[in-house]
Coordinates of C-alpha atoms in Angstrom, one line a residue:
Chain M
M1423 CA 0.0 0.0 0.0
M1424 CA 1.2 3.5 -0.9
P1425 CA 0.2 6.4 1.3
V1426 CA -2.8 8.1 -0.4
G1427 CA -2.2 11.7 -1.2
E1428 CA -0.6 14.1 -3.7
H1429 CA 2.4 12.2 -5.1
W1430 CA 3.8 15.0 -7.4
D1431 CA 7.0 13.0 -7.9
L1432 CA 5.3 9.7 -8.9
S1433 CA 3.6 8.8 -12.1
L1434 CA 0.9 6.2 -12.5
R1435 CA 3.4 3.5 -13.5
H1436 CA 5.8 4.3 -10.6
L1437 CA 2.9 4.2 -8.1
A1438 CA 2.0 0.7 -9.6
L1439 CA 5.6 -0.5 -9.4
D1440 CA 6.0 0.5 -5.7
A1441 CA 2.8 -1.2 -4.7
I1442 CA 3.5 -4.4 -6.7
S1443 CA 7.0 -4.7 -5.4
A1444 CA 5.9 -4.3 -1.8
A1445 CA 3.1 -6.9 -2.2
R1446 CA 5.4 -9.4 -3.9
A1447 CA 8.1 -9.0 -1.2
D1448 CA 5.4 -9.5 1.4
S1449 CA 4.2 -12.7 -0.3
G1450 CA 7.7 -14.3 -0.1
G1451 CA 8.4 -13.7 -3.8
L1452 CA 5.5 -15.6 -5.4
R1453 CA 5.6 -15.1 -9.2
P1454 CA 2.1 -14.2 -10.6
Q1455 CA 0.8 -15.6 -13.8
A1456 CA -1.7 -12.8 -14.3
L1457 CA -2.1 -9.1 -13.4
Y1458 CA -5.6 -7.6 -12.8
V1459 CA -5.5 -3.8 -12.8
A1460 CA -8.4 -1.9 -11.1
N1461 CA -8.4 1.7 -12.5
V1462 CA -11.0 4.1 -13.7
L1463 CA -9.5 7.5 -14.3
A1464 CA -6.2 6.9 -16.3
P1465 CA -7.9 7.3 -19.7
A1466 CA -9.5 10.7 -18.7
L1467 CA -6.9 12.1 -16.4
S1468 CA -3.6 10.7 -17.6
G1469 CA -4.5 10.1 -21.3
Q1470 CA -3.5 6.5 -20.8
S1471 CA -5.5 3.3 -21.4
H1472 CA -4.2 -0.3 -21.9
L1473 CA -2.8 -0.4 -18.4
G1474 CA -2.6 -4.2 -18.3
A1475 CA 0.3 -4.4 -20.8
L1476 CA 1.9 -1.1 -19.6
L1477 CA 2.0 -2.0 -16.0
A1478 CA 2.9 -5.7 -16.4
D1479 CA 5.9 -4.7 -18.4
F1480 CA 6.9 -1.8 -16.2
T1481 CA 6.6 -3.8 -13.0
G1482 CA 8.8 -6.7 -14.2
L1483 CA 6.0 -9.0 -15.2
R1484 CA 6.3 -8.8 -19.0
G1485 CA 4.5 -11.6 -20.7
V1486 CA 1.8 -12.4 -18.1
E1487 CA -1.9 -12.2 -18.8
A1488 CA -3.0 -8.7 -17.9
S1489 CA -6.0 -6.3 -18.3
T1490 CA -7.9 -3.5 -16.7
I1491 CA -11.1 -4.1 -14.7
E1492 CA -13.4 -1.1 -14.5
A1493 CA -16.5 -0.8 -12.3
S1494 CA -16.2 2.7 -11.0
G1495 CA -15.4 2.8 -7.3
A1496 CA -16.1 -1.0 -7.1
S1497 CA -13.3 -1.8 -9.5
G1498 CA -10.9 -3.0 -6.8
G1499 CA -13.4 -5.5 -5.4
V1500 CA -14.5 -6.6 -8.9
A1501 CA -10.9 -7.2 -9.9
V1502 CA -10.3 -9.4 -6.9
R1503 CA -13.4 -11.3 -7.8
Q1504 CA -12.0 -11.9 -11.3
A1505 CA -8.7 -13.1 -9.9
Y1506 CA -10.6 -15.3 -7.4
L1507 CA -12.6 -16.9 -10.2
A1508 CA -9.5 -17.6 -12.3
L1509 CA -7.7 -19.2 -9.3
T1510 CA -10.7 -21.3 -8.1
S1511 CA -11.3 -22.5 -11.6
G1512 CA -7.8 -23.9 -11.6
A1513 CA -6.7 -21.8 -14.6
L1514 CA -4.2 -19.9 -12.5
D1515 CA -2.1 -20.6 -9.4
V1516 CA -0.9 -17.1 -8.5
A1517 CA -2.4 -13.7 -9.5
I1518 CA -1.7 -10.2 -8.5
V1519 CA -4.5 -7.6 -8.2
L1520 CA -3.4 -3.9 -8.4
G1521 CA -5.5 -0.9 -7.7
V1522 CA -4.0 2.4 -8.9
E1523 CA -5.2 5.9 -9.5
K1524 CA -3.3 9.1 -10.5
I1525 CA -5.8 11.9 -9.8
T1526 CA -3.9 15.0 -8.7
D1527 CA -2.4 16.0 -12.1
K1528 CA -5.6 17.5 -13.2
A1529 CA -7.7 20.5 -11.9
S1530 CA -10.9 19.9 -9.9
G1531 CA -13.4 20.7 -12.8
Q1532 CA -11.7 18.1 -15.0
V1533 CA -11.7 15.5 -12.2
Q1534 CA -15.3 16.2 -11.4
A1535 CA -16.2 15.8 -15.1
A1536 CA -14.2 12.5 -15.3
L1537 CA -16.0 11.2 -12.2
A1538 CA -19.4 12.3 -13.6
T1539 CA -18.9 9.7 -16.4
S1540 CA -19.6 7.0 -13.8
T1541 CA -23.2 8.4 -13.5
D1542 CA -25.7 8.1 -16.4
S1543 CA -24.2 10.6 -18.8
E1544 CA -27.4 11.0 -20.8
Y1545 CA -29.8 11.4 -17.9
E1546 CA -27.6 12.5 -14.9
A1547 CA -24.3 14.0 -15.9
V1548 CA -25.8 16.2 -18.7
H1549 CA -27.8 18.0 -16.0
G1550 CA -24.6 18.7 -14.1
V1551 CA -24.8 15.8 -11.7
T1552 CA -21.6 14.4 -10.2
P1553 CA -21.0 11.6 -7.6
S1554 CA -21.2 14.3 -4.9
T1555 CA -24.6 15.4 -6.2
Q1556 CA -25.9 11.9 -6.1
A1557 CA -24.7 11.5 -2.5
A1558 CA -26.2 14.8 -1.5
L1559 CA -29.6 13.9 -3.1
L1560 CA -29.6 10.6 -1.2
M1561 CA -28.6 12.2 2.1
Q1562 CA -31.2 14.9 1.8
R1563 CA -33.9 12.2 1.2
Y1564 CA -32.5 10.0 4.0
L1565 CA -32.7 12.9 6.6
Y1566 CA -36.3 13.7 5.4
E1567 CA -37.6 10.1 5.3
H1568 CA -36.2 9.0 8.6
G1569 CA -36.4 12.3 10.5
A1570 CA -32.7 12.1 11.2
P1571 CA -30.9 15.1 12.6
K1572 CA -28.8 17.3 10.3
D1573 CA -25.6 16.1 12.0
S1574 CA -26.5 12.4 12.0
M1575 CA -23.5 11.5 9.7
A1576 CA -20.9 13.3 12.0
G1577 CA -20.0 10.1 13.8
F1578 CA -18.8 8.4 10.6
S1579 CA -16.4 11.2 9.8
M1580 CA -15.2 11.5 13.4
T1581 CA -14.5 7.7 13.7
A1582 CA -12.7 7.6 10.4
H1583 CA -10.4 10.5 11.4
Q1584 CA -9.8 9.0 14.8
N1585 CA -8.7 5.7 13.3
A1586 CA -6.4 7.5 10.7
V1587 CA -4.3 9.2 13.4
T1588 CA -2.2 6.0 13.8
N1589 CA -2.2 4.9 10.1
P1590 CA 1.0 6.0 8.5
N1591 CA -0.6 5.6 5.0
A1592 CA -3.4 8.0 5.8
M1593 CA -3.9 11.4 4.1
F1594 CA -5.4 13.1 7.2
R1595 CA -3.9 11.9 10.5
K1596 CA -5.9 14.2 12.7
A1597 CA -8.9 13.6 14.9
I1598 CA -11.8 16.0 14.4
R1599 CA -14.3 17.3 16.9
H1600 CA -18.1 17.5 16.5
E1601 CA -17.9 21.3 16.4
Q1602 CA -15.6 21.1 13.4
Y1603 CA -18.0 18.9 11.6
A1604 CA -20.9 21.1 12.4
R1605 CA -19.1 24.2 11.1
A1606 CA -17.7 22.7 8.0
P1607 CA -18.4 24.4 4.6
I1608 CA -21.2 23.0 2.5
I1609 CA -20.1 21.0 -0.7
S1610 CA -23.7 20.3 -1.9
E1611 CA -26.3 20.6 0.9
P1612 CA -26.7 18.7 3.1
L1613 CA -23.2 17.3 2.4
N1614 CA -20.3 19.2 4.0
T1615 CA -16.6 18.8 3.5
F1616 CA -16.4 16.2 6.3
D1617 CA -19.0 14.1 4.6
V1618 CA -16.8 13.8 1.5
A1619 CA -13.7 11.6 1.2
P1620 CA -10.7 13.5 -0.3
L1621 CA -9.5 12.0 -3.6
G1622 CA -5.8 11.2 -3.7
D1623 CA -3.2 9.3 -5.7
G1624 CA -2.8 5.8 -4.5
A1625 CA -1.8 2.3 -5.3
A1626 CA -2.2 -1.0 -3.5
A1627 CA -1.6 -4.6 -4.5
L1628 CA -2.6 -8.0 -3.3
V1629 CA -1.0 -11.4 -4.2
L1630 CA -3.6 -14.1 -4.4
A1631 CA -2.7 -17.8 -4.7
R1632 CA -4.2 -21.2 -4.5
A1633 CA -3.3 -22.9 -1.2
A1634 CA -1.2 -25.5 -3.1
A1635 CA 1.0 -22.8 -4.6
L1636 CA 1.9 -21.3 -1.3
P1637 CA 5.4 -21.8 0.1
N1638 CA 5.5 -24.1 3.2
R1639 CA 6.9 -21.4 5.4
H1640 CA 5.7 -17.8 5.5
D1641 CA 6.2 -15.0 7.9
Y1642 CA 2.5 -14.3 8.5
P1643 CA -0.7 -16.3 8.8
Q1644 CA -2.1 -16.6 5.3
V1645 CA -5.6 -15.1 5.0
V1646 CA -8.4 -17.1 3.2
I1647 CA -11.1 -15.6 0.9
A1648 CA -14.2 -17.3 2.3
G1649 CA -16.7 -15.4 0.2
S1650 CA -16.6 -13.4 -2.9
A1651 CA -19.5 -11.7 -4.8
V1652 CA -20.4 -8.9 -7.2
S1653 CA -23.9 -7.5 -7.8
T1654 CA -25.3 -4.7 -9.8
S1655 CA -28.3 -2.3 -9.7
A1656 CA -29.5 0.5 -12.0
L1657 CA -26.7 3.0 -12.8
A1658 CA -28.9 6.1 -12.3
V1659 CA -30.2 6.9 -8.9
H1660 CA -33.6 7.7 -10.3
D1661 CA -33.9 4.3 -12.0
R1662 CA -34.0 2.5 -8.6
P1663 CA -37.4 1.7 -7.0
N1664 CA -36.1 2.8 -3.6
P1665 CA -32.9 4.8 -4.0
L1666 CA -32.2 4.6 -0.2
H1667 CA -32.0 0.8 -0.5
L1668 CA -28.7 -0.3 -2.0
T1669 CA -29.9 -3.6 -3.4
A1670 CA -26.5 -4.4 -5.0
A1671 CA -24.8 -4.0 -1.6
S1672 CA -27.5 -6.2 0.0
Q1673 CA -27.3 -8.9 -2.6
S1674 CA -23.5 -9.2 -2.8
A1675 CA -23.2 -9.2 1.0
E1676 CA -25.8 -11.9 1.3
A1677 CA -24.1 -14.0 -1.5
A1678 CA -20.7 -13.7 0.1
M1679 CA -22.0 -14.7 3.6
L1680 CA -23.9 -17.6 2.1
Q1681 CA -20.8 -18.8 0.3
A1682 CA -18.8 -18.5 3.6
S1683 CA -21.6 -20.2 5.6
L1684 CA -21.5 -17.2 8.0
S1685 CA -24.0 -14.8 9.4
L1686 CA -23.7 -11.1 10.4
E1687 CA -22.8 -12.0 14.1
D1688 CA -19.6 -13.7 12.8
I1689 CA -18.2 -10.6 11.2
G1690 CA -15.5 -9.0 13.3
L1691 CA -15.0 -5.9 11.2
F1692 CA -16.5 -4.3 8.1
E1693 CA -14.4 -2.2 5.7
L1694 CA -17.3 -0.5 4.0
H1695 CA -17.5 2.2 1.3
D1696 CA -17.4 5.6 2.8
S1697 CA -16.5 7.9 -0.1
F1698 CA -19.5 9.9 1.2
S1699 CA -20.7 9.5 4.8
I1700 CA -24.2 8.7 3.7
F1701 CA -22.9 5.5 2.0
A1702 CA -21.6 4.3 5.4
A1703 CA -25.1 4.5 6.8
L1704 CA -26.7 3.0 3.8
S1705 CA -24.1 0.1 3.6
L1706 CA -24.6 -0.8 7.2
E1707 CA -28.4 -1.0 6.5
A1708 CA -28.0 -2.9 3.3
A1709 CA -25.8 -5.6 4.9
G1710 CA -28.3 -5.9 7.8
F1711 CA -26.2 -4.4 10.6
A1712 CA -29.0 -1.8 11.1
A1713 CA -32.6 -1.4 10.1
P1714 CA -33.4 1.1 7.4
G1715 CA -33.1 4.6 8.8
H1716 CA -31.0 3.4 11.8
G1717 CA -27.5 3.0 10.3
W1718 CA -26.4 6.5 11.4
K1719 CA -27.1 5.6 15.1
L1720 CA -24.2 3.0 15.1
A1721 CA -21.9 6.0 14.6
Q1722 CA -23.4 7.7 17.7
N1723 CA -22.9 5.0 20.3
G1724 CA -19.4 3.7 19.6
D1725 CA -20.6 0.5 17.8
I1726 CA -18.3 1.3 14.8
S1727 CA -15.2 2.1 16.8
L1728 CA -12.2 -0.3 16.9
A1729 CA -13.4 -1.8 20.2
G1730 CA -17.1 -1.7 19.2
K1731 CA -19.6 -4.3 18.0
I1732 CA -18.9 -3.8 14.3
P1733 CA -15.7 -1.7 13.7
I1734 CA -15.6 0.0 10.3
S1735 CA -13.0 2.1 8.5
T1736 CA -10.4 0.7 10.8
F1737 CA -7.5 2.6 9.2
G1738 CA -9.5 5.7 8.5
G1739 CA -11.5 4.5 5.5
S1740 CA -11.7 6.6 2.4
K1741 CA -12.7 9.6 4.5
A1742 CA -9.4 10.0 6.3
R1743 CA -7.0 7.4 4.8
G1744 CA -7.9 9.1 1.5
D1745 CA -10.0 8.0 -1.4
P1746 CA -7.9 6.3 -4.1
G1747 CA -10.9 5.8 -6.5
A1748 CA -10.7 2.4 -8.2
A1749 CA -8.0 1.3 -5.8
T1750 CA -10.4 1.6 -2.8
G1751 CA -11.3 -2.1 -2.8
I1752 CA -7.7 -3.2 -2.8
Y1753 CA -6.9 -0.9 0.2
Q1754 CA -9.9 -2.3 2.0
L1755 CA -8.8 -5.9 1.4
A1756 CA -5.1 -5.1 2.3
E1757 CA -6.2 -3.4 5.5
A1758 CA -8.6 -6.3 6.5
T1759 CA -5.7 -8.7 5.8
L1760 CA -3.4 -6.8 8.2
Q1761 CA -6.2 -7.0 10.8
L1762 CA -6.6 -10.7 10.5
Q1763 CA -2.8 -11.3 10.5
G1764 CA -2.6 -9.2 13.7
R1765 CA -0.4 -6.7 12.0
A1766 CA -2.6 -3.6 12.5
N1767 CA -0.6 -2.2 15.4
E1768 CA -2.5 0.6 17.1
N1769 CA -5.4 0.1 14.7
Q1770 CA -5.8 -3.6 15.7
V1771 CA -9.3 -4.8 16.2
P1772 CA -9.1 -7.2 19.2
N1773 CA -9.4 -10.9 18.2
A1774 CA -10.3 -10.1 14.6
A1775 CA -11.0 -13.5 12.9
I1776 CA -13.4 -12.7 10.1
A1777 CA -13.6 -9.5 8.1
M1778 CA -16.0 -8.3 5.5
T1779 CA -15.0 -5.7 2.8
Q1780 CA -17.4 -4.0 0.4
C1781 CA -16.8 -1.4 -2.2
L1782 CA -19.4 0.4 -4.3
G1783 CA -19.3 1.7 -7.8
G1784 CA -21.1 5.0 -8.4
S1785 CA -23.9 5.5 -5.9
G1786 CA -24.2 1.7 -5.4
A1787 CA -24.8 0.6 -9.0
T1788 CA -22.1 -2.0 -8.5
A1789 CA -21.2 -3.6 -5.2
S1790 CA -18.5 -6.1 -4.5
T1791 CA -18.3 -7.9 -1.2
H1792 CA -15.5 -10.2 0.1
I1793 CA -15.3 -12.1 3.3
L1794 CA -11.8 -12.9 4.7
R1795 CA -11.0 -15.5 7.3
R1796 CA -8.0 -16.1 9.5
P1797 CA -7.1 -19.8 9.3
N1798 CA -7.7 -21.6 12.6
Chain G
M770 CA -13.4 22.3 -25.3
N771 CA -15.6 21.7 -22.3
R772 CA -18.5 19.6 -23.6
L773 CA -21.6 18.9 -21.5
A774 CA -21.1 15.4 -20.0
S775 CA -18.5 14.8 -22.8
M776 CA -21.4 14.3 -25.2
E777 CA -21.3 14.9 -29.0
T778 CA -24.0 16.6 -31.0
S779 CA -25.3 13.3 -32.3
Q780 CA -25.8 12.0 -28.8
H781 CA -27.8 15.0 -27.8
W782 CA -29.8 14.8 -31.1
R783 CA -30.8 11.2 -30.5
L784 CA -32.4 12.3 -27.2
R785 CA -34.4 15.2 -28.6
Q786 CA -37.8 13.6 -27.8
Q787 CA -36.9 13.0 -24.2
R788 CA -35.2 16.3 -23.8
Y789 CA -37.9 18.5 -25.3
A790 CA -41.1 16.5 -24.6
L791 CA -40.4 14.0 -21.9
V792 CA -41.3 11.1 -24.2
G793 CA -40.9 7.8 -22.4
E794 CA -42.6 4.5 -22.7
V795 CA -45.6 2.6 -21.4
C796 CA -45.5 -1.2 -20.9
P797 CA -48.2 -2.8 -22.9
H798 CA -48.2 -5.8 -20.5
C799 CA -48.4 -4.2 -17.1
T800 CA -49.1 -0.5 -17.9
T801 CA -46.0 0.7 -16.0
K802 CA -44.9 4.1 -17.3
I803 CA -41.2 4.3 -18.0
F804 CA -38.9 7.3 -18.1
P805 CA -36.1 7.4 -19.2
P806 CA -37.2 4.9 -21.9
R807 CA -35.4 1.6 -21.7
D808 CA -37.4 -0.8 -24.0
I809 CA -37.6 -3.5 -21.3
C810 CA -40.1 -3.0 -18.6
P811 CA -38.3 -2.7 -15.2
D812 CA -41.4 -4.1 -13.4
C813 CA -42.4 -7.2 -15.5
G814 CA -39.4 -7.7 -17.7
E815 CA -41.4 -7.7 -20.9
D816 CA -40.8 -5.7 -24.1
A817 CA -42.0 -2.1 -23.6
R818 CA -41.6 0.1 -26.7
D819 CA -44.9 2.0 -26.8
L820 CA -44.1 5.7 -26.6
Y821 CA -45.8 7.7 -23.9
Q822 CA -45.6 11.4 -23.3
F823 CA -45.4 12.4 -19.7
S824 CA -47.4 15.4 -18.4
G825 CA -44.3 17.0 -17.0
R826 CA -45.9 17.5 -13.5
G827 CA -44.6 16.0 -10.4
E828 CA -43.1 16.8 -7.0
V829 CA -39.6 17.1 -5.6
Y830 CA -38.3 13.8 -4.2
S831 CA -34.9 15.2 -3.2
H832 CA -32.9 18.3 -4.0
T833 CA -29.5 19.9 -3.6
T834 CA -27.2 22.7 -5.0
V835 CA -24.0 22.0 -6.9
Y836 CA -21.1 24.3 -6.1
Q837 CA -18.2 22.2 -7.4
A838 CA -19.4 21.9 -11.0
P839 CA -17.8 19.6 -13.6
S840 CA -16.1 21.4 -16.5
G841 CA -18.9 22.1 -19.0
H842 CA -21.2 23.3 -16.2
S843 CA -18.9 25.6 -14.3
S844 CA -20.2 28.8 -15.8
N845 CA -23.7 28.0 -14.4
A846 CA -22.6 27.1 -10.9
P847 CA -24.0 27.1 -8.3
Y848 CA -27.2 25.5 -9.6
P849 CA -30.0 23.5 -8.0
V850 CA -30.5 19.9 -8.9
A851 CA -33.5 17.7 -8.0
I852 CA -34.9 14.2 -8.4
V853 CA -38.6 14.7 -9.3
R854 CA -41.3 12.1 -8.8
L855 CA -43.4 12.4 -12.0
E856 CA -47.2 12.1 -11.4
E857 CA -47.2 9.0 -13.5
G858 CA -44.7 7.3 -11.2
P859 CA -41.1 7.4 -12.4
L860 CA -38.3 9.5 -10.8
V861 CA -36.2 11.8 -13.1
T862 CA -33.1 13.9 -12.3
A863 CA -33.0 17.5 -13.6
Q864 CA -32.0 21.0 -12.6
L865 CA -34.6 23.3 -11.0
T866 CA -35.2 26.8 -12.4
D867 CA -37.4 29.9 -11.9
I868 CA -37.3 29.3 -8.2
G869 CA -38.3 32.7 -6.9
D870 CA -38.7 33.5 -3.2
Q871 CA -40.2 30.3 -1.9
P872 CA -37.6 27.7 -0.7
V873 CA -37.8 24.4 -2.6
E874 CA -38.6 21.5 -0.3
I875 CA -39.2 17.8 -0.6
G876 CA -42.8 17.7 -1.8
T877 CA -42.8 21.0 -3.7
Q878 CA -45.0 20.7 -6.8
V879 CA -43.1 21.3 -10.0
E880 CA -43.6 21.3 -13.7
M881 CA -41.3 20.7 -16.7
V882 CA -40.1 23.6 -18.8
T883 CA -37.5 23.7 -21.6
R884 CA -34.4 25.6 -20.9
K885 CA -30.8 25.8 -21.9
L886 CA -28.8 23.0 -20.2
G887 CA -25.5 24.6 -21.3
A888 CA -23.2 25.2 -24.2
D889 CA -20.4 23.2 -25.8
G890 CA -17.6 25.6 -24.9
E891 CA -17.8 29.4 -25.3
R892 CA -18.8 29.4 -29.0
G893 CA -20.2 25.9 -29.2
M894 CA -23.7 24.5 -29.8
L895 CA -26.4 25.4 -27.2
V896 CA -27.9 22.3 -25.6
Y897 CA -31.6 22.6 -24.6
G898 CA -33.6 20.2 -22.5
Y899 CA -36.0 19.8 -19.5
K900 CA -35.7 21.5 -16.2
F901 CA -38.4 21.8 -13.6
R902 CA -39.9 24.9 -11.9
P903 CA -42.3 25.3 -8.9
I904 CA -45.9 25.4 -10.0
L905 CA -47.2 28.9 -9.2
A906 CA -50.1 29.1 -6.9
E907 CA -53.3 30.3 -8.6
R908 CA -53.8 34.0 -8.2

């Protein structure tokens, strides 16, 4: 994992190289037969497509099967799913999944326009809608429909910032107080700056392997993928019967838990999608950790903190670790892996044995859920 | 050039019936009204290609204001955006206009009007389409 932030001195390919080199070293030098790249913005912001060949070659993997997986903010999870399918089918023994975004070379208007292509261009983006607008519309409706107070999302932001204080890879390592949230400038009402995750350059990589391909001795307990799922819903917010119910998130969580033969009570931590605070509430509700309209309350009573019932954003989430776009899902899985390996240092969730990660594309049009398990 | 939603003239042209007249579809099997048109009924899954013109009346389902506009829309910022529940059932996303003194709230009654959505750059083609405005109380 590279720290998320403004890497003026690093290009897309150098970010990728650093992340892949670190992951391969951590794996004990496994040689991958395929590279899956999760990326959305390189064509629009770096004028670069065809990342599979570019990055396989540049990172010393010339010759391997390689391609880009794009599903907006869910790209990372979907790329892991593709690698998982290839490994479990028996076609591959070792694969590497890379999430990488280079965002800060371009000005805000161009970044917003590139992000808006993940909405329905003909029926949302043409009206000036961006992902922030979608989140604001959902949050406005949520507060109205559930009679929730204006500051109901504050706890998500405060928890994320608290957890990021001790994460060396985080963009913002500073706790925030409720007054700061309440006074923050509005981005798109009711969204304020502390409801919105800051976009940054980032790269993270995972080495996935079939059990038989693992070396006999390794430095850390090897974490198992116990469940893997991807679901979709309508792209445009207005095309969903109930926009406040993230059906893709519900379905993929359910499928992953079914595959793992687990239920919600078994999940020790949940790395959810918090590019906007409202999605943290909606994701907790979609997975079943809270009833509709009650997700925000888990952020009020300590349930989502590291020692709580269902810790989320344990290294700061996208809100405070920084939002690396398509790489988000890879950061989530890497962070969950550190938790299960007992390598999370001050961010360690006590006795973490099972973790769920979930990333969303757009405002929930794609959802990918994974369940990781520490071997007994 | 800063195009609206990176769309070309031909893309806008293909949508002229939707943009100027809110033409969607009605499912001949279950009578569900569909906007935007999608040819397969989202409710019953059957073919649904019968055209249907919506009245343009509805109420605000949710609303916000965009301050950080994407390029192509920056000269209009800040601008209000809403999701409107059309009286025939579907939700539609659009900008609000002609707001006047009354604050827009969830539930505010609105009607469709044709307005300029933007321009393709400073000297480019003007793009027109639907926006919604509050229905004025009868005087």
